[in-house]
């Protein structure tokens, strides 16, 4: 069906479009990673690298900004989906940041937008695992590059612009110089980083949610901060369980 839709486009015969299709198409044989021990390691080794990046303090101080980036863009995405207007965002290396959406100063849309930040990295990480195991790593690289370029219009600091541009350039390069296993391995590293990073971000606010998203939700709704911390925990746990399920079926079942 996807192929039929692509072939029906008016520019489907253009050389530049053919190059895009070649570099973006699905790779079904990636699902064969689970066939033997070497295939299993091609999945688990990148995941272990991602876990190490989060657990080692020196590397965590560097890579945690990616978790913050997804956190803030999670606010932005849900804000847009609920009818709010996204106007800008900032990320900082100390795990702090903010995304600004404009709309009603109360209501379900604002609550969902505020709630989405902490679960976003876990949900994205699980999605990356699912897409990678099904051969969509090149398409994810292109989508990441395009979204990152679009986000440059909303950055509100030079550091945020630098991080966003680096993500766009890296994803674009991996897409253009296509290597399915290389792209898949990179996405699995990032997936593990986002999943475990989501737990670390959540754990940093869970004991005392004052000044955090759950505290904002408590002010908006009247429900206590611990309730919102708990719902975010359930979302992160569900995303993690989904990732484990897909990995089990792909490599161990």
PDB file of C-alpha atoms in Angstrom:
ATOM      1  CA  UNK A   1       0.000   0.000   0.000  1.00  0.00           C
ATOM      2  CA  UNK A   2       2.789   2.446   0.904  1.00  0.00           C
ATOM      3  CA  UNK A   3       4.579   1.671  -2.334  1.00  0.00           C
ATOM      4  CA  UNK A   4       1.397   2.315  -4.361  1.00  0.00           C
ATOM      5  CA  UNK A   5       0.934   5.684  -2.668  1.00  0.00           C
ATOM      6  CA  UNK A   6       4.553   6.668  -3.331  1.00  0.00           C
ATOM      7  CA  UNK A   7       4.307   5.668  -6.991  1.00  0.00           C
ATOM      8  CA  UNK A   8       1.130   7.725  -7.414  1.00  0.00           C
ATOM      9  CA  UNK A   9       2.826  11.015  -6.510  1.00  0.00           C
ATOM     10  CA  UNK A  10       3.252  13.459  -9.423  1.00  0.00           C
ATOM     11  CA  UNK A  11       7.014  13.597  -8.887  1.00  0.00           C
ATOM     12  CA  UNK A  12       7.454   9.840  -8.397  1.00  0.00           C
ATOM     13  CA  UNK A  13       9.679   9.549 -11.507  1.00  0.00           C
ATOM     14  CA  UNK A  14      11.965  12.430 -10.563  1.00  0.00           C
ATOM     15  CA  UNK A  15      15.597  11.372  -9.895  1.00  0.00           C
ATOM     16  CA  UNK A  16      15.726  13.239  -6.584  1.00  0.00           C
ATOM     17  CA  UNK A  17      12.589  11.427  -5.388  1.00  0.00           C
ATOM     18  CA  UNK A  18      14.015   8.059  -6.387  1.00  0.00           C
ATOM     19  CA  UNK A  19      17.062   8.830  -4.243  1.00  0.00           C
ATOM     20  CA  UNK A  20      14.805   9.656  -1.293  1.00  0.00           C
ATOM     21  CA  UNK A  21      12.873   6.395  -1.718  1.00  0.00           C
ATOM     22  CA  UNK A  22      16.070   4.347  -1.999  1.00  0.00           C
ATOM     23  CA  UNK A  23      17.461   5.857   1.201  1.00  0.00           C
ATOM     24  CA  UNK A  24      14.212   5.612   3.158  1.00  0.00           C
ATOM     25  CA  UNK A  25      12.628   2.281   2.238  1.00  0.00           C
ATOM     26  CA  UNK A  26      11.964  -0.424   4.776  1.00  0.00           C
ATOM     27  CA  UNK A  27      14.438  -3.261   5.217  1.00  0.00           C
ATOM     28  CA  UNK A  28      12.455  -6.430   6.009  1.00  0.00           C
ATOM     29  CA  UNK A  29      15.539  -8.567   6.656  1.00  0.00           C
ATOM     30  CA  UNK A  30      16.320  -6.518   9.779  1.00  0.00           C
ATOM     31  CA  UNK A  31      13.726  -8.716  11.494  1.00  0.00           C
ATOM     32  CA  UNK A  32      16.201 -11.539  10.918  1.00  0.00           C
ATOM     33  CA  UNK A  33      18.491 -10.075  13.568  1.00  0.00           C
ATOM     34  CA  UNK A  34      17.019 -12.604  15.995  1.00  0.00           C
ATOM     35  CA  UNK A  35      17.905 -15.656  13.936  1.00  0.00           C
ATOM     36  CA  UNK A  36      21.230 -16.504  15.571  1.00  0.00           C
ATOM     37  CA  UNK A  37      23.505 -15.454  18.412  1.00  0.00           C
ATOM     38  CA  UNK A  38      25.288 -12.859  16.277  1.00  0.00           C
ATOM     39  CA  UNK A  39      21.940 -11.370  15.343  1.00  0.00           C
ATOM     40  CA  UNK A  40      20.896 -11.164  18.974  1.00  0.00           C
ATOM     41  CA  UNK A  41      24.099  -9.337  19.861  1.00  0.00           C
ATOM     42  CA  UNK A  42      23.492  -6.834  17.072  1.00  0.00           C
ATOM     43  CA  UNK A  43      20.397  -5.841  19.049  1.00  0.00           C
ATOM     44  CA  UNK A  44      21.591  -6.198  22.642  1.00  0.00           C
ATOM     45  CA  UNK A  45      25.061  -4.665  22.272  1.00  0.00           C
ATOM     46  CA  UNK A  46      23.711  -1.213  21.258  1.00  0.00           C
ATOM     47  CA  UNK A  47      21.138  -1.402  24.045  1.00  0.00           C
ATOM     48  CA  UNK A  48      23.871  -2.127  26.582  1.00  0.00           C
ATOM     49  CA  UNK A  49      25.875   0.828  25.271  1.00  0.00           C
ATOM     50  CA  UNK A  50      22.846   3.058  25.784  1.00  0.00           C
ATOM     51  CA  UNK A  51      22.416   1.770  29.338  1.00  0.00           C
ATOM     52  CA  UNK A  52      26.102   2.429  30.070  1.00  0.00           C
ATOM     53  CA  UNK A  53      25.804   6.000  28.786  1.00  0.00           C
ATOM     54  CA  UNK A  54      23.077   6.631  31.341  1.00  0.00           C
ATOM     55  CA  UNK A  55      24.654   4.803  34.285  1.00  0.00           C
ATOM     56  CA  UNK A  56      28.175   6.257  33.989  1.00  0.00           C
ATOM     57  CA  UNK A  57      28.075   9.731  35.590  1.00  0.00           C
ATOM     58  CA  UNK A  58      30.589  11.307  33.186  1.00  0.00           C
ATOM     59  CA  UNK A  59      28.648  10.293  30.065  1.00  0.00           C
ATOM     60  CA  UNK A  60      25.241  10.910  31.641  1.00  0.00           C
ATOM     61  CA  UNK A  61      26.112  14.571  32.170  1.00  0.00           C
ATOM     62  CA  UNK A  62      26.559  14.838  28.403  1.00  0.00           C
ATOM     63  CA  UNK A  63      23.773  12.660  26.984  1.00  0.00           C
ATOM     64  CA  UNK A  64      21.017  13.680  29.396  1.00  0.00           C
ATOM     65  CA  UNK A  65      20.381  16.760  27.276  1.00  0.00           C
ATOM     66  CA  UNK A  66      18.853  14.423  24.660  1.00  0.00           C
ATOM     67  CA  UNK A  67      16.373  13.196  27.265  1.00  0.00           C
ATOM     68  CA  UNK A  68      15.557  16.803  28.121  1.00  0.00           C
ATOM     69  CA  UNK A  69      15.117  17.602  24.424  1.00  0.00           C
ATOM     70  CA  UNK A  70      12.562  14.801  23.985  1.00  0.00           C
ATOM     71  CA  UNK A  71      10.887  15.827  27.264  1.00  0.00           C
ATOM     72  CA  UNK A  72      10.331  19.381  26.025  1.00  0.00           C
ATOM     73  CA  UNK A  73       9.281  18.320  22.545  1.00  0.00           C
ATOM     74  CA  UNK A  74       6.831  15.918  24.213  1.00  0.00           C
ATOM     75  CA  UNK A  75       5.169  18.952  25.805  1.00  0.00           C
ATOM     76  CA  UNK A  76       5.147  20.667  22.425  1.00  0.00           C
ATOM     77  CA  UNK A  77       3.719  17.701  20.489  1.00  0.00           C
ATOM     78  CA  UNK A  78       0.865  17.074  22.906  1.00  0.00           C
ATOM     79  CA  UNK A  79       0.180  20.794  23.101  1.00  0.00           C
ATOM     80  CA  UNK A  80      -0.204  20.964  19.323  1.00  0.00           C
ATOM     81  CA  UNK A  81      -2.395  17.830  19.285  1.00  0.00           C
ATOM     82  CA  UNK A  82      -4.719  19.358  21.892  1.00  0.00           C
ATOM     83  CA  UNK A  83      -5.112  22.606  19.979  1.00  0.00           C
ATOM     84  CA  UNK A  84      -2.516  24.773  21.684  1.00  0.00           C
ATOM     85  CA  UNK A  85       0.040  26.883  19.836  1.00  0.00           C
ATOM     86  CA  UNK A  86       3.705  25.988  20.297  1.00  0.00           C
ATOM     87  CA  UNK A  87       5.868  29.120  20.458  1.00  0.00           C
ATOM     88  CA  UNK A  88       9.322  28.019  21.615  1.00  0.00           C
ATOM     89  CA  UNK A  89      11.502  25.816  23.784  1.00  0.00           C
ATOM     90  CA  UNK A  90      14.805  25.739  25.654  1.00  0.00           C
ATOM     91  CA  UNK A  91      16.919  22.811  26.870  1.00  0.00           C
ATOM     92  CA  UNK A  92      19.814  22.953  29.314  1.00  0.00           C
ATOM     93  CA  UNK A  93      22.517  20.459  30.216  1.00  0.00           C
ATOM     94  CA  UNK A  94      21.390  20.182  33.860  1.00  0.00           C
ATOM     95  CA  UNK A  95      18.155  18.371  32.823  1.00  0.00           C
ATOM     96  CA  UNK A  96      16.123  21.582  33.025  1.00  0.00           C
ATOM     97  CA  UNK A  97      14.282  23.278  30.204  1.00  0.00           C
ATOM     98  CA  UNK A  98      10.901  24.577  29.200  1.00  0.00           C
ATOM     99  CA  UNK A  99       8.507  24.539  26.276  1.00  0.00           C
ATOM    100  CA  UNK A 100       5.926  27.274  25.819  1.00  0.00           C
ATOM    101  CA  UNK A 101       2.486  26.613  24.388  1.00  0.00           C
ATOM    102  CA  UNK A 102      -0.257  29.211  24.150  1.00  0.00           C
ATOM    103  CA  UNK A 103      -3.948  28.474  24.663  1.00  0.00           C
ATOM    104  CA  UNK A 104      -6.553  28.229  27.398  1.00  0.00           C
ATOM    105  CA  UNK A 105      -4.996  28.818  30.855  1.00  0.00           C
ATOM    106  CA  UNK A 106      -6.827  25.772  32.199  1.00  0.00           C
ATOM    107  CA  UNK A 107      -8.548  22.616  31.065  1.00  0.00           C
ATOM    108  CA  UNK A 108      -7.710  19.175  29.721  1.00  0.00           C
ATOM    109  CA  UNK A 109      -5.456  20.385  26.900  1.00  0.00           C
ATOM    110  CA  UNK A 110      -3.129  22.240  29.272  1.00  0.00           C
ATOM    111  CA  UNK A 111      -3.120  19.339  31.745  1.00  0.00           C
ATOM    112  CA  UNK A 112      -2.190  16.798  29.074  1.00  0.00           C
ATOM    113  CA  UNK A 113       0.497  19.117  27.709  1.00  0.00           C
ATOM    114  CA  UNK A 114       2.034  19.552  31.144  1.00  0.00           C
ATOM    115  CA  UNK A 115       1.789  15.844  31.961  1.00  0.00           C
ATOM    116  CA  UNK A 116       3.434  14.615  28.752  1.00  0.00           C
ATOM    117  CA  UNK A 117       7.019  15.675  29.456  1.00  0.00           C
ATOM    118  CA  UNK A 118       8.309  12.950  31.754  1.00  0.00           C
ATOM    119  CA  UNK A 119       6.724   9.972  29.921  1.00  0.00           C
ATOM    120  CA  UNK A 120       7.758  11.280  26.477  1.00  0.00           C
ATOM    121  CA  UNK A 121      11.350   9.913  26.429  1.00  0.00           C
ATOM    122  CA  UNK A 122      10.177   6.431  27.479  1.00  0.00           C
ATOM    123  CA  UNK A 123       7.409   6.379  24.883  1.00  0.00           C
ATOM    124  CA  UNK A 124       9.751   7.585  22.145  1.00  0.00           C
ATOM    125  CA  UNK A 125      12.408   5.070  23.201  1.00  0.00           C
ATOM    126  CA  UNK A 126       9.929   2.200  22.991  1.00  0.00           C
ATOM    127  CA  UNK A 127       8.726   3.443  19.622  1.00  0.00           C
ATOM    128  CA  UNK A 128      12.296   3.521  18.330  1.00  0.00           C
ATOM    129  CA  UNK A 129      12.819  -0.101  19.353  1.00  0.00           C
ATOM    130  CA  UNK A 130       9.594  -1.196  17.647  1.00  0.00           C
ATOM    131  CA  UNK A 131      10.377   0.680  14.430  1.00  0.00           C
ATOM    132  CA  UNK A 132      14.013  -0.437  14.314  1.00  0.00           C
ATOM    133  CA  UNK A 133      13.186  -4.118  14.776  1.00  0.00           C
ATOM    134  CA  UNK A 134      10.788  -3.817  11.853  1.00  0.00           C
ATOM    135  CA  UNK A 135      13.297  -2.284   9.484  1.00  0.00           C
ATOM    136  CA  UNK A 136      12.211   1.345   9.572  1.00  0.00           C
ATOM    137  CA  UNK A 137      15.485   2.801  10.873  1.00  0.00           C
ATOM    138  CA  UNK A 138      16.213   4.788   7.650  1.00  0.00           C
ATOM    139  CA  UNK A 139      12.729   6.317   7.671  1.00  0.00           C
ATOM    140  CA  UNK A 140      13.135   7.256  11.339  1.00  0.00           C
ATOM    141  CA  UNK A 141      16.431   8.972  10.530  1.00  0.00           C
ATOM    142  CA  UNK A 142      14.779  11.055   7.801  1.00  0.00           C
ATOM    143  CA  UNK A 143      11.821  11.924  10.031  1.00  0.00           C
ATOM    144  CA  UNK A 144      14.171  12.918  12.864  1.00  0.00           C
ATOM    145  CA  UNK A 145      16.190  15.163  10.580  1.00  0.00           C
ATOM    146  CA  UNK A 146      13.082  16.863   9.174  1.00  0.00           C
ATOM    147  CA  UNK A 147      11.458  17.398  12.586  1.00  0.00           C
ATOM    148  CA  UNK A 148      14.716  18.738  14.035  1.00  0.00           C
ATOM    149  CA  UNK A 149      15.085  21.242  11.191  1.00  0.00           C
ATOM    150  CA  UNK A 150      11.494  22.407  11.720  1.00  0.00           C
ATOM    151  CA  UNK A 151      12.153  22.755  15.447  1.00  0.00           C
ATOM    152  CA  UNK A 152      15.002  25.184  14.753  1.00  0.00           C
ATOM    153  CA  UNK A 153      12.340  27.841  14.155  1.00  0.00           C
ATOM    154  CA  UNK A 154      11.255  27.473  17.797  1.00  0.00           C
ATOM    155  CA  UNK A 155      14.558  27.382  19.688  1.00  0.00           C
ATOM    156  CA  UNK A 156      15.060  30.185  22.189  1.00  0.00           C
ATOM    157  CA  UNK A 157      18.742  29.848  23.068  1.00  0.00           C
ATOM    158  CA  UNK A 158      22.012  29.274  21.246  1.00  0.00           C
ATOM    159  CA  UNK A 159      22.677  26.081  23.196  1.00  0.00           C
ATOM    160  CA  UNK A 160      19.265  24.712  22.241  1.00  0.00           C
ATOM    161  CA  UNK A 161      19.918  25.605  18.617  1.00  0.00           C
ATOM    162  CA  UNK A 162      23.269  23.814  18.735  1.00  0.00           C
ATOM    163  CA  UNK A 163      21.794  20.617  20.171  1.00  0.00           C
ATOM    164  CA  UNK A 164      18.881  20.620  17.727  1.00  0.00           C
ATOM    165  CA  UNK A 165      21.143  21.289  14.760  1.00  0.00           C
ATOM    166  CA  UNK A 166      23.505  18.499  15.835  1.00  0.00           C
ATOM    167  CA  UNK A 167      20.597  16.044  16.010  1.00  0.00           C
ATOM    168  CA  UNK A 168      19.369  17.152  12.576  1.00  0.00           C
ATOM    169  CA  UNK A 169      22.818  16.882  10.985  1.00  0.00           C
ATOM    170  CA  UNK A 170      23.575  13.491  12.546  1.00  0.00           C
ATOM    171  CA  UNK A 171      20.236  11.973  11.571  1.00  0.00           C
ATOM    172  CA  UNK A 172      20.479  13.454   8.082  1.00  0.00           C
ATOM    173  CA  UNK A 173      23.974  12.066   7.559  1.00  0.00           C
ATOM    174  CA  UNK A 174      22.963   8.597   8.744  1.00  0.00           C
ATOM    175  CA  UNK A 175      19.987   8.695   6.388  1.00  0.00           C
ATOM    176  CA  UNK A 176      21.939   9.930   3.363  1.00  0.00           C
ATOM    177  CA  UNK A 177      24.864   7.546   3.754  1.00  0.00           C
ATOM    178  CA  UNK A 178      22.535   4.654   4.370  1.00  0.00           C
ATOM    179  CA  UNK A 179      23.658   1.627   6.329  1.00  0.00           C
ATOM    180  CA  UNK A 180      20.709  -0.196   7.845  1.00  0.00           C
ATOM    181  CA  UNK A 181      22.652  -1.910  10.617  1.00  0.00           C
ATOM    182  CA  UNK A 182      24.509   1.275  11.530  1.00  0.00           C
ATOM    183  CA  UNK A 183      21.292   3.296  11.661  1.00  0.00           C
ATOM    184  CA  UNK A 184      19.552   0.527  13.584  1.00  0.00           C
ATOM    185  CA  UNK A 185      22.370   0.296  16.098  1.00  0.00           C
ATOM    186  CA  UNK A 186      22.375   4.066  16.665  1.00  0.00           C
ATOM    187  CA  UNK A 187      18.617   4.091  17.206  1.00  0.00           C
ATOM    188  CA  UNK A 188      18.840   1.214  19.685  1.00  0.00           C
ATOM    189  CA  UNK A 189      21.509   3.081  21.647  1.00  0.00           C
ATOM    190  CA  UNK A 190      19.282   6.160  21.724  1.00  0.00           C
ATOM    191  CA  UNK A 191      16.230   4.076  22.618  1.00  0.00           C
ATOM    192  CA  UNK A 192      17.952   2.588  25.664  1.00  0.00           C
ATOM    193  CA  UNK A 193      19.266   6.018  26.615  1.00  0.00           C
ATOM    194  CA  UNK A 194      15.767   7.536  26.438  1.00  0.00           C
ATOM    195  CA  UNK A 195      14.090   4.685  28.299  1.00  0.00           C
ATOM    196  CA  UNK A 196      16.527   4.594  31.190  1.00  0.00           C
ATOM    197  CA  UNK A 197      16.909   8.375  31.077  1.00  0.00           C
ATOM    198  CA  UNK A 198      13.150   8.739  31.518  1.00  0.00           C
ATOM    199  CA  UNK A 199      13.425   6.742  34.750  1.00  0.00           C
ATOM    200  CA  UNK A 200      16.286   8.952  35.966  1.00  0.00           C
ATOM    201  CA  UNK A 201      14.413  12.160  35.156  1.00  0.00           C
ATOM    202  CA  UNK A 202      11.290  10.869  36.874  1.00  0.00           C
ATOM    203  CA  UNK A 203      13.257   9.689  39.933  1.00  0.00           C
ATOM    204  CA  UNK A 204      14.797  13.149  40.262  1.00  0.00           C
ATOM    205  CA  UNK A 205      11.383  14.745  40.897  1.00  0.00           C
ATOM    206  CA  UNK A 206       9.379  11.890  42.423  1.00  0.00           C
ATOM    207  CA  UNK A 207      10.526  12.370  46.047  1.00  0.00           C
ATOM    208  CA  UNK A 208       9.741  16.096  45.978  1.00  0.00           C
ATOM    209  CA  UNK A 209       7.730  17.261  42.959  1.00  0.00           C
ATOM    210  CA  UNK A 210       7.756  20.927  43.991  1.00  0.00           C
ATOM    211  CA  UNK A 211       8.696  23.204  41.095  1.00  0.00           C
ATOM    212  CA  UNK A 212       8.219  20.424  38.538  1.00  0.00           C
ATOM    213  CA  UNK A 213       5.529  19.381  36.062  1.00  0.00           C
ATOM    214  CA  UNK A 214       3.566  17.390  38.710  1.00  0.00           C
ATOM    215  CA  UNK A 215       3.511  20.503  40.906  1.00  0.00           C
ATOM    216  CA  UNK A 216       2.170  22.541  37.991  1.00  0.00           C
ATOM    217  CA  UNK A 217      -0.484  19.881  37.424  1.00  0.00           C
ATOM    218  CA  UNK A 218      -1.438  20.031  41.111  1.00  0.00           C
ATOM    219  CA  UNK A 219      -1.980  23.798  40.816  1.00  0.00           C
ATOM    220  CA  UNK A 220      -3.948  23.427  37.593  1.00  0.00           C
ATOM    221  CA  UNK A 221      -6.236  20.600  38.678  1.00  0.00           C
ATOM    222  CA  UNK A 222      -6.322  20.498  42.468  1.00  0.00           C
ATOM    223  CA  UNK A 223      -5.145  16.888  42.433  1.00  0.00           C
ATOM    224  CA  UNK A 224      -1.992  16.351  44.533  1.00  0.00           C
ATOM    225  CA  UNK A 225       1.448  16.157  42.975  1.00  0.00           C
ATOM    226  CA  UNK A 226       1.957  12.551  44.089  1.00  0.00           C
ATOM    227  CA  UNK A 227      -1.036  11.513  41.982  1.00  0.00           C
ATOM    228  CA  UNK A 228       0.538  12.941  38.830  1.00  0.00           C
ATOM    229  CA  UNK A 229       3.912  11.463  39.715  1.00  0.00           C
ATOM    230  CA  UNK A 230       2.171   8.098  39.987  1.00  0.00           C
ATOM    231  CA  UNK A 231       0.431   8.363  36.624  1.00  0.00           C
ATOM    232  CA  UNK A 232       3.704   9.292  34.957  1.00  0.00           C
ATOM    233  CA  UNK A 233       5.326   6.293  36.630  1.00  0.00           C
ATOM    234  CA  UNK A 234       2.644   4.025  35.195  1.00  0.00           C
ATOM    235  CA  UNK A 235       3.192   5.430  31.695  1.00  0.00           C
ATOM    236  CA  UNK A 236       6.965   4.995  31.896  1.00  0.00           C
ATOM    237  CA  UNK A 237       6.575   1.476  33.294  1.00  0.00           C
ATOM    238  CA  UNK A 238       4.118   0.542  30.536  1.00  0.00           C
ATOM    239  CA  UNK A 239       6.495   1.853  27.855  1.00  0.00           C
ATOM    240  CA  UNK A 240       9.362  -0.110  29.393  1.00  0.00           C
ATOM    241  CA  UNK A 241       7.263  -3.270  29.544  1.00  0.00           C
ATOM    242  CA  UNK A 242       6.380  -2.820  25.877  1.00  0.00           C
ATOM    243  CA  UNK A 243      10.036  -2.464  24.941  1.00  0.00           C
ATOM    244  CA  UNK A 244      10.977  -5.591  26.907  1.00  0.00           C
ATOM    245  CA  UNK A 245       8.128  -7.534  25.280  1.00  0.00           C
ATOM    246  CA  UNK A 246       9.208  -6.622  21.742  1.00  0.00           C
ATOM    247  CA  UNK A 247      12.860  -7.316  22.478  1.00  0.00           C
ATOM    248  CA  UNK A 248      12.019 -10.662  24.050  1.00  0.00           C
ATOM    249  CA  UNK A 249       9.990 -11.751  21.046  1.00  0.00           C
ATOM    250  CA  UNK A 250      12.612 -10.510  18.597  1.00  0.00           C
ATOM    251  CA  UNK A 251      15.706 -11.977  20.215  1.00  0.00           C
ATOM    252  CA  UNK A 252      14.901 -14.478  22.945  1.00  0.00           C
ATOM    253  CA  UNK A 253      11.561 -16.156  22.259  1.00  0.00           C
TER     254      UNK A 253
END
